[in-house]
Amino acid sequence: MHFFYSDRTLFRTLPLVAATLLVACGKADAPVEAVRAVRTVVVAPAAVGGTQEYAAEVRARTESRLGFRVGGKMLSRAVDLGQRVKAGEVLARLDPDDLKLGQRAARAAGQGAQVNHELAAADFRRFKDLRDQGFISSAELDRRDATLKAAAAQLEQARAQAAMQANQTAYSTLVAASSGVVVGIDAEPGAVLAAGSPVLRLALDGPRDAVFAVPEDAAAAVRQLQGRPGTVGVVLWGSRERLAGTVREVAAAADPVTRTFQVKAELDRPLAALGQTATVSIDLPRRDAAIQLPLSAIKAHASGSAVWVVDPAKGVVRTRPVEIGGANGNEVVLKSGVQPGERVVTAGVHVLTEGQKVKAEAVRPSAAASAAAASAPAGR
């Protein structure tokens, strides 16, 4: 079967085909930009301070690093981690063979010095008799007297050396100076140790401290409570009983990594379990108002920290670098970066992009704004 097309039909068909191809090659419609739902807070200044809680750990007041007073190869360790020991109990031993040989050498040197002293004493007695009979001069007797004194000094030195070597041999056994609990092991049998190398750590029985860290802005206030009994409340993990504590020590310098100050509070219960976690509460004086935000609102930024601020006119988020001044419970205190009344994203900050459109959900004032509103006079 054969088909024939006239010129008129062909000219009518070509425009339709060209139009179809143009439509097929046209650009697709641009996708509609998604609007992400976020949670925000409206920031407002509020007083910083009041009752603050910190996580703490119970530690011994005195924790000693024990080691041998002489060097040598460690033969055995008689205690394990967490074991309670008594004063005088053997903790570890060194190989005593070399020390015993040194003790024998010192003892032999002492015996030789004893013989020399006895010989010098006998010579002095004989020469003294000769001088009394006029057979020798006094100068000769003086030389024998000097020899006797030198022999006596050598004997004293040899005796001291022998006693010291005996002590060195006894130092091959490491004993506990006080009762306590082994909280760390630093060396195992077979290791060759230098004198003073730590072998284990012993937490001595006695007072217990709750050790915790406070931010830089709270260190000065905590330092003012130092030495005042009952200013710290401590609740041990798994217990509802509140123990009284006293701030005993505040670190003079901040930790180089966390920028926090270590605080030690003495507990009124010396038998608290070592390593037990606790919650420490401190009543700090209130300070000037400051802007506070939940920790979830902070994100990493090239210059440090930043937050997402919602542009109310365009409904988009913008990155705003902020300077953090410390912590207040579960919130961070800002030194600069945001102004009162601005809306800041507090949830989903790590999935947003610059200029993204957002829809605020559960918009609520921050805790700081709530406190400020509660303190405002009625009808204002």
Tab-separated table of C-alpha atoms in Angstrom:
chain	number	residue	atom	x	y	z
A	1	MET	CA	0.000	0.000	0.000
A	2	HIS	CA	1.379	3.360	-0.897
A	3	PHE	CA	0.594	6.812	0.617
A	4	PHE	CA	0.888	9.978	-1.265
A	5	TYR	CA	1.024	13.431	0.293
A	6	SER	CA	0.325	16.535	-1.574
A	7	ASP	CA	2.428	19.652	-1.087
A	8	ARG	CA	-0.505	21.385	0.585
A	9	THR	CA	-0.825	18.645	3.226
A	10	LEU	CA	2.903	18.703	3.927
A	11	PHE	CA	2.911	22.453	4.503
A	12	ARG	CA	-0.022	22.131	6.894
A	13	THR	CA	1.686	19.373	8.945
A	14	LEU	CA	5.118	20.977	9.428
A	15	PRO	CA	3.986	23.859	11.656
A	16	LEU	CA	2.182	21.448	13.943
A	17	VAL	CA	5.281	19.242	14.292
A	18	ALA	CA	7.509	22.254	14.970
A	19	ALA	CA	5.170	23.546	17.645
A	20	THR	CA	5.137	20.155	19.326
A	21	LEU	CA	8.950	20.026	19.358
A	22	LEU	CA	9.176	23.519	20.827
A	23	VAL	CA	6.799	22.611	23.628
A	24	ALA	CA	8.749	19.403	24.338
A	25	CYS	CA	12.084	21.267	24.475
A	26	GLY	CA	10.798	24.076	26.713
A	27	LYS	CA	12.056	24.539	30.280
A	28	ALA	CA	10.225	22.799	33.165
A	29	ASP	CA	8.508	24.908	35.746
A	30	ALA	CA	10.788	25.869	38.663
A	31	PRO	CA	10.020	23.851	41.847
A	32	VAL	CA	8.256	25.684	44.581
A	33	GLU	CA	10.618	26.452	47.461
A	34	ALA	CA	9.678	24.423	50.549
A	35	VAL	CA	8.742	26.242	53.705
A	36	ARG	CA	10.224	24.531	56.764
A	37	ALA	CA	8.393	24.560	60.074
A	38	VAL	CA	10.581	25.664	62.982
A	39	ARG	CA	10.191	26.368	66.677
A	40	THR	CA	11.192	29.795	67.901
A	41	VAL	CA	11.396	31.920	71.008
A	42	VAL	CA	11.142	35.650	71.462
A	43	VAL	CA	14.125	36.716	73.515
A	44	ALA	CA	13.983	39.126	76.417
A	45	PRO	CA	16.482	39.997	79.173
A	46	ALA	CA	16.107	38.480	82.622
A	47	ALA	CA	18.133	38.304	85.828
A	48	VAL	CA	20.819	35.629	85.887
A	49	GLY	CA	21.373	33.651	89.049
A	50	GLY	CA	19.151	31.965	91.606
A	51	THR	CA	19.416	28.265	92.356
A	52	GLN	CA	21.810	26.521	89.973
A	53	GLU	CA	22.348	22.778	89.650
A	54	TYR	CA	25.519	21.038	88.520
A	55	ALA	CA	26.516	17.417	87.952
A	56	ALA	CA	29.169	16.260	90.432
A	57	GLU	CA	31.278	13.234	91.300
A	58	VAL	CA	32.187	12.015	94.776
A	59	ARG	CA	35.947	11.817	95.335
A	60	ALA	CA	38.246	11.311	98.287
A	61	ARG	CA	39.758	14.366	99.919
A	62	THR	CA	43.226	12.796	99.617
A	63	GLU	CA	44.204	10.599	96.673
A	64	SER	CA	47.820	9.386	96.694
A	65	ARG	CA	49.896	8.075	93.806
A	66	LEU	CA	52.021	5.340	95.323
A	67	GLY	CA	55.305	4.128	93.867
A	68	PHE	CA	58.509	2.370	94.868
A	69	ARG	CA	61.282	4.464	96.354
A	70	VAL	CA	63.828	2.452	94.343
A	71	GLY	CA	63.966	1.291	90.749
A	72	GLY	CA	63.698	-2.269	89.539
A	73	LYS	CA	61.554	-4.902	87.857
A	74	MET	CA	58.066	-5.296	89.291
A	75	LEU	CA	57.425	-8.923	90.213
A	76	SER	CA	53.867	-8.929	91.530
A	77	ARG	CA	50.864	-6.812	92.437
A	78	ALA	CA	48.775	-7.988	95.374
A	79	VAL	CA	45.704	-5.745	94.960
A	80	ASP	CA	43.186	-5.022	92.216
A	81	LEU	CA	41.184	-2.006	91.149
A	82	GLY	CA	38.449	-1.135	93.634
A	83	GLN	CA	39.904	-3.272	96.434
A	84	ARG	CA	39.922	-1.906	99.970
A	85	VAL	CA	43.273	-2.093	101.755
A	86	LYS	CA	44.440	-1.500	105.312
A	87	ALA	CA	47.444	0.436	106.553
A	88	GLY	CA	50.609	-1.701	106.286
A	89	GLU	CA	49.144	-4.110	103.741
A	90	VAL	CA	51.501	-5.227	100.948
A	91	LEU	CA	50.477	-3.771	97.585
A	92	ALA	CA	53.292	-4.791	95.198
A	93	ARG	CA	56.842	-6.152	95.139
A	94	LEU	CA	60.036	-5.563	93.140
A	95	ASP	CA	62.762	-8.060	92.271
A	96	PRO	CA	65.060	-7.724	95.363
A	97	ASP	CA	68.111	-9.656	94.067
A	98	ASP	CA	70.195	-6.642	93.027
A	99	LEU	CA	69.240	-4.785	96.182
A	100	LYS	CA	70.267	-7.711	98.334
A	101	LEU	CA	73.636	-7.878	96.569
A	102	GLY	CA	74.128	-4.190	97.250
A	103	GLN	CA	73.271	-4.780	100.890
A	104	ARG	CA	75.857	-7.569	101.138
A	105	ALA	CA	78.497	-5.322	99.546
A	106	ALA	CA	77.711	-2.525	102.000
A	107	ARG	CA	77.872	-4.938	104.919
A	108	ALA	CA	81.297	-6.228	103.749
A	109	ALA	CA	82.564	-2.657	103.394
A	110	GLY	CA	81.446	-1.982	106.922
A	111	GLN	CA	83.324	-4.977	108.237
A	112	GLY	CA	86.490	-3.848	106.460
A	113	ALA	CA	86.156	-0.362	107.967
A	114	GLN	CA	85.697	-1.947	111.385
A	115	VAL	CA	88.975	-3.884	111.028
A	116	ASN	CA	90.859	-0.772	109.895
A	117	HIS	CA	89.512	1.160	112.853
A	118	GLU	CA	90.552	-1.527	115.311
A	119	LEU	CA	94.064	-1.643	113.799
A	120	ALA	CA	94.397	2.153	113.975
A	121	ALA	CA	93.215	2.113	117.581
A	122	ALA	CA	95.800	-0.550	118.510
A	123	ASP	CA	98.605	1.411	116.821
A	124	PHE	CA	97.585	4.555	118.663
A	125	ARG	CA	97.727	2.783	122.040
A	126	ARG	CA	101.212	1.372	121.325
A	127	PHE	CA	102.605	4.701	120.148
A	128	LYS	CA	101.090	6.430	123.127
A	129	ASP	CA	102.991	4.087	125.461
A	130	LEU	CA	106.190	4.741	123.520
A	131	ARG	CA	105.709	8.460	123.750
A	132	ASP	CA	105.066	8.200	127.504
A	133	GLN	CA	108.413	6.352	127.801
A	134	GLY	CA	110.142	9.029	125.712
A	135	PHE	CA	111.035	6.822	122.749
A	136	ILE	CA	109.045	8.843	120.160
A	137	SER	CA	108.042	12.429	119.764
A	138	SER	CA	104.606	13.892	120.240
A	139	ALA	CA	104.407	14.665	116.525
A	140	GLU	CA	104.544	10.949	115.718
A	141	LEU	CA	101.733	10.285	118.173
A	142	ASP	CA	99.677	13.052	116.571
A	143	ARG	CA	99.981	11.327	113.188
A	144	ARG	CA	98.693	8.072	114.728
A	145	ASP	CA	95.832	9.976	116.319
A	146	ALA	CA	94.857	11.458	112.924
A	147	THR	CA	94.954	7.985	111.383
A	148	LEU	CA	92.653	6.687	114.127
A	149	LYS	CA	90.171	9.524	113.582
A	150	ALA	CA	90.122	8.914	109.828
A	151	ALA	CA	89.477	5.209	110.411
A	152	ALA	CA	86.638	6.079	112.797
A	153	ALA	CA	85.067	8.361	110.168
A	154	GLN	CA	85.344	5.670	107.503
A	155	LEU	CA	83.704	3.186	109.848
A	156	GLU	CA	80.818	5.582	110.487
A	157	GLN	CA	80.397	6.128	106.768
A	158	ALA	CA	80.379	2.386	106.072
A	159	ARG	CA	77.779	1.796	108.784
A	160	ALA	CA	75.537	4.529	107.352
A	161	GLN	CA	75.932	3.079	103.874
A	162	ALA	CA	75.010	-0.373	105.118
A	163	ALA	CA	71.940	0.994	106.913
A	164	MET	CA	70.863	2.886	103.807
A	165	GLN	CA	71.299	-0.187	101.643
A	166	ALA	CA	69.210	-2.195	104.108
A	167	ASN	CA	66.456	0.428	103.743
A	168	GLN	CA	66.764	0.235	99.950
A	169	THR	CA	66.191	-3.505	100.132
A	170	ALA	CA	63.103	-2.985	102.279
A	171	TYR	CA	61.773	-0.484	99.745
A	172	SER	CA	61.333	-3.309	97.246
A	173	THR	CA	58.015	-3.995	98.995
A	174	LEU	CA	55.289	-1.378	98.515
A	175	VAL	CA	52.931	-1.105	101.473
A	176	ALA	CA	49.891	1.077	102.109
A	177	ALA	CA	50.633	3.982	104.426
A	178	SER	CA	46.926	4.410	105.248
A	179	SER	CA	43.673	2.566	104.756
A	180	GLY	CA	41.746	3.310	101.601
A	181	VAL	CA	40.473	2.082	98.238
A	182	VAL	CA	42.522	1.401	95.101
A	183	VAL	CA	41.105	3.709	92.428
A	184	GLY	CA	43.752	3.339	89.734
A	185	ILE	CA	46.432	0.959	88.435
A	186	ASP	CA	49.419	2.506	86.638
A	187	ALA	CA	51.867	-0.416	86.350
A	188	GLU	CA	51.656	-4.164	85.815
A	189	PRO	CA	54.016	-6.995	86.820
A	190	GLY	CA	57.014	-7.305	84.502
A	191	ALA	CA	57.472	-3.584	84.008
A	192	VAL	CA	60.866	-2.058	84.768
A	193	LEU	CA	60.199	1.021	86.874
A	194	ALA	CA	62.306	3.990	87.822
A	195	ALA	CA	62.327	5.223	91.385
A	196	GLY	CA	59.118	7.112	92.098
A	197	SER	CA	57.179	5.854	89.073
A	198	PRO	CA	53.473	5.577	90.005
A	199	VAL	CA	52.233	2.042	90.505
A	200	LEU	CA	48.691	2.639	91.743
A	201	ARG	CA	46.410	5.366	93.113
A	202	LEU	CA	44.923	5.024	96.565
A	203	ALA	CA	41.947	7.055	97.780
A	204	LEU	CA	42.453	7.383	101.514
A	205	ASP	CA	39.617	6.933	103.978
A	206	GLY	CA	38.315	10.143	105.456
A	207	PRO	CA	36.472	13.212	104.173
A	208	ARG	CA	34.714	13.080	100.825
A	209	ASP	CA	34.271	15.906	98.297
A	210	ALA	CA	31.670	16.519	95.620
A	211	VAL	CA	33.692	17.732	92.641
A	212	PHE	CA	31.955	19.701	89.879
A	213	ALA	CA	32.618	22.477	87.363
A	214	VAL	CA	31.036	25.917	87.111
A	215	PRO	CA	31.182	28.374	84.182
A	216	GLU	CA	33.354	31.436	84.247
A	217	ASP	CA	30.519	33.812	85.073
A	218	ALA	CA	29.584	31.856	88.201
A	219	ALA	CA	33.095	31.231	89.565
A	220	ALA	CA	33.330	34.534	91.438
A	221	ALA	CA	29.960	34.012	93.159
A	222	VAL	CA	30.864	30.451	94.170
A	223	ARG	CA	34.212	31.654	95.510
A	224	GLN	CA	32.359	34.017	97.853
A	225	LEU	CA	30.619	30.994	99.410
A	226	GLN	CA	33.929	29.289	100.191
A	227	GLY	CA	34.224	28.168	103.816
A	228	ARG	CA	30.577	28.870	104.690
A	229	PRO	CA	28.936	25.653	106.005
A	230	GLY	CA	25.701	24.437	104.460
A	231	THR	CA	25.756	26.685	101.381
A	232	VAL	CA	25.711	23.701	99.003
A	233	GLY	CA	23.062	21.003	98.741
A	234	VAL	CA	24.110	17.575	97.434
A	235	VAL	CA	21.741	14.774	96.403
A	236	LEU	CA	23.465	11.464	95.648
A	237	TRP	CA	22.320	9.410	92.699
A	238	GLY	CA	19.525	7.012	93.640
A	239	SER	CA	18.783	8.879	96.865
A	240	ARG	CA	16.349	11.637	97.770
A	241	GLU	CA	18.232	12.697	100.871
A	242	ARG	CA	19.782	16.135	100.622
A	243	LEU	CA	23.254	16.358	102.159
A	244	ALA	CA	24.790	19.595	103.321
A	245	GLY	CA	28.066	20.629	101.742
A	246	THR	CA	30.655	23.350	102.147
A	247	VAL	CA	32.632	24.871	99.287
A	248	ARG	CA	36.197	24.002	100.206
A	249	GLU	CA	38.202	24.829	97.111
A	250	VAL	CA	37.718	26.724	93.846
A	251	ALA	CA	40.282	26.382	91.066
A	252	ALA	CA	42.405	29.465	90.530
A	253	ALA	CA	42.437	29.060	86.722
A	254	ALA	CA	39.886	27.828	84.207
A	255	ASP	CA	40.280	24.535	82.413
A	256	PRO	CA	41.966	25.289	79.052
A	257	VAL	CA	39.484	23.095	77.133
A	258	THR	CA	36.116	23.542	78.832
A	259	ARG	CA	36.780	27.048	80.233
A	260	THR	CA	35.150	26.031	83.508
A	261	PHE	CA	36.406	26.215	87.097
A	262	GLN	CA	36.636	23.072	89.211
A	263	VAL	CA	34.951	23.298	92.609
A	264	LYS	CA	35.308	20.918	95.557
A	265	ALA	CA	32.560	20.855	98.178
A	266	GLU	CA	33.105	18.889	101.378
A	267	LEU	CA	30.280	16.503	102.290
A	268	ASP	CA	29.024	15.957	105.802
A	269	ARG	CA	28.925	12.202	105.106
A	270	PRO	CA	32.476	10.791	104.887
A	271	LEU	CA	31.326	7.298	103.878
A	272	ALA	CA	29.778	8.315	100.540
A	273	ALA	CA	30.734	5.877	97.786
A	274	LEU	CA	33.710	6.933	95.681
A	275	GLY	CA	32.840	7.769	92.087
A	276	GLN	CA	29.141	8.131	92.848
A	277	THR	CA	27.374	10.783	90.803
A	278	ALA	CA	25.476	13.550	92.517
A	279	THR	CA	23.532	16.729	91.835
A	280	VAL	CA	24.852	19.879	93.485
A	281	SER	CA	22.557	22.871	93.954
A	282	ILE	CA	23.876	26.325	94.866
A	283	ASP	CA	21.940	29.493	95.593
A	284	LEU	CA	23.787	32.167	93.640
A	285	PRO	CA	22.980	35.868	93.961
A	286	ARG	CA	21.027	37.318	91.062
A	287	ARG	CA	22.931	39.561	88.699
A	288	ASP	CA	22.014	42.113	86.070
A	289	ALA	CA	19.555	41.092	83.369
A	290	ALA	CA	20.950	39.293	80.337
A	291	ILE	CA	19.586	37.548	77.267
A	292	GLN	CA	19.371	33.783	77.632
A	293	LEU	CA	18.632	31.153	74.994
A	294	PRO	CA	18.195	27.360	75.082
A	295	LEU	CA	21.328	25.425	74.265
A	296	SER	CA	19.574	23.928	71.216
A	297	ALA	CA	19.476	27.378	69.582
A	298	ILE	CA	23.268	27.620	69.307
A	299	LYS	CA	25.064	26.369	66.201
A	300	ALA	CA	28.666	26.342	65.069
A	301	HIS	CA	29.899	29.238	62.980
A	302	ALA	CA	33.154	30.249	61.335
A	303	SER	CA	33.662	32.950	63.955
A	304	GLY	CA	32.537	30.784	66.880
A	305	SER	CA	28.830	30.465	67.672
A	306	ALA	CA	25.713	31.746	65.933
A	307	VAL	CA	21.905	31.554	65.937
A	308	TRP	CA	19.174	31.690	63.304
A	309	VAL	CA	17.174	34.927	63.544
A	310	VAL	CA	13.790	35.077	61.769
A	311	ASP	CA	13.237	38.076	59.508
A	312	PRO	CA	9.605	38.980	60.279
A	313	ALA	CA	9.140	40.946	57.044
A	314	LYS	CA	10.273	38.214	54.644
A	315	GLY	CA	9.705	35.119	56.770
A	316	VAL	CA	13.248	33.829	56.224
A	317	VAL	CA	16.113	33.001	58.574
A	318	ARG	CA	19.450	34.786	58.763
A	319	THR	CA	22.663	33.699	60.492
A	320	ARG	CA	23.632	35.940	63.392
A	321	PRO	CA	27.019	35.461	65.164
A	322	VAL	CA	26.716	35.666	68.951
A	323	GLU	CA	29.133	35.863	71.876
A	324	ILE	CA	28.443	33.458	74.732
A	325	GLY	CA	29.078	34.717	78.230
A	326	GLY	CA	28.323	31.592	80.266
A	327	ALA	CA	25.555	29.220	81.288
A	328	ASN	CA	22.509	29.486	83.496
A	329	GLY	CA	21.086	26.034	84.080
A	330	ASN	CA	20.057	24.592	80.694
A	331	GLU	CA	20.355	27.945	78.947
A	332	VAL	CA	23.294	29.947	77.666
A	333	VAL	CA	23.853	33.582	78.552
A	334	LEU	CA	24.682	35.830	75.608
A	335	LYS	CA	26.958	38.827	75.791
A	336	SER	CA	26.015	40.160	72.361
A	337	GLY	CA	24.504	39.199	69.024
A	338	VAL	CA	20.715	39.461	69.446
A	339	GLN	CA	18.408	42.165	70.669
A	340	PRO	CA	15.323	41.912	72.898
A	341	GLY	CA	12.173	41.184	70.911
A	342	GLU	CA	13.891	39.280	68.103
A	343	ARG	CA	12.693	35.797	67.245
A	344	VAL	CA	15.312	33.035	67.347
A	345	VAL	CA	15.006	29.448	66.092
A	346	THR	CA	15.459	26.862	68.869
A	347	ALA	CA	14.761	23.543	67.102
A	348	GLY	CA	16.151	22.232	63.828
A	349	VAL	CA	18.963	24.750	63.549
A	350	HIS	CA	21.286	22.262	61.833
A	351	VAL	CA	18.995	21.647	58.829
A	352	LEU	CA	18.342	25.267	57.870
A	353	THR	CA	20.092	27.239	55.160
A	354	GLU	CA	20.720	30.938	54.781
A	355	GLY	CA	17.628	32.770	53.506
A	356	GLN	CA	15.326	29.749	53.808
A	357	LYS	CA	11.649	30.432	54.290
A	358	VAL	CA	10.269	29.169	57.576
A	359	LYS	CA	6.962	28.851	59.332
A	360	ALA	CA	7.078	29.388	63.079
A	361	GLU	CA	5.364	26.718	65.134
A	362	ALA	CA	4.572	26.943	68.814
A	363	VAL	CA	5.957	30.437	68.995
A	364	ARG	CA	6.396	31.226	72.653
A	365	PRO	CA	8.419	33.675	74.679
A	366	SER	CA	11.610	32.383	76.228
A	367	ALA	CA	11.915	31.673	79.927
A	368	ALA	CA	13.626	35.012	80.288
A	369	ALA	CA	10.737	36.824	78.608
A	370	SER	CA	8.222	34.965	80.766
A	371	ALA	CA	10.044	36.016	83.899
A	372	ALA	CA	10.180	39.604	82.720
A	373	ALA	CA	6.471	39.579	81.936
A	374	ALA	CA	5.623	38.069	85.310
A	375	SER	CA	7.560	40.784	87.105
A	376	ALA	CA	5.932	43.611	85.106
A	377	PRO	CA	3.225	45.592	86.933
A	378	ALA	CA	-0.408	44.896	86.056
A	379	GLY	CA	-2.056	47.020	83.380
A	380	ARG	CA	1.216	47.972	81.814
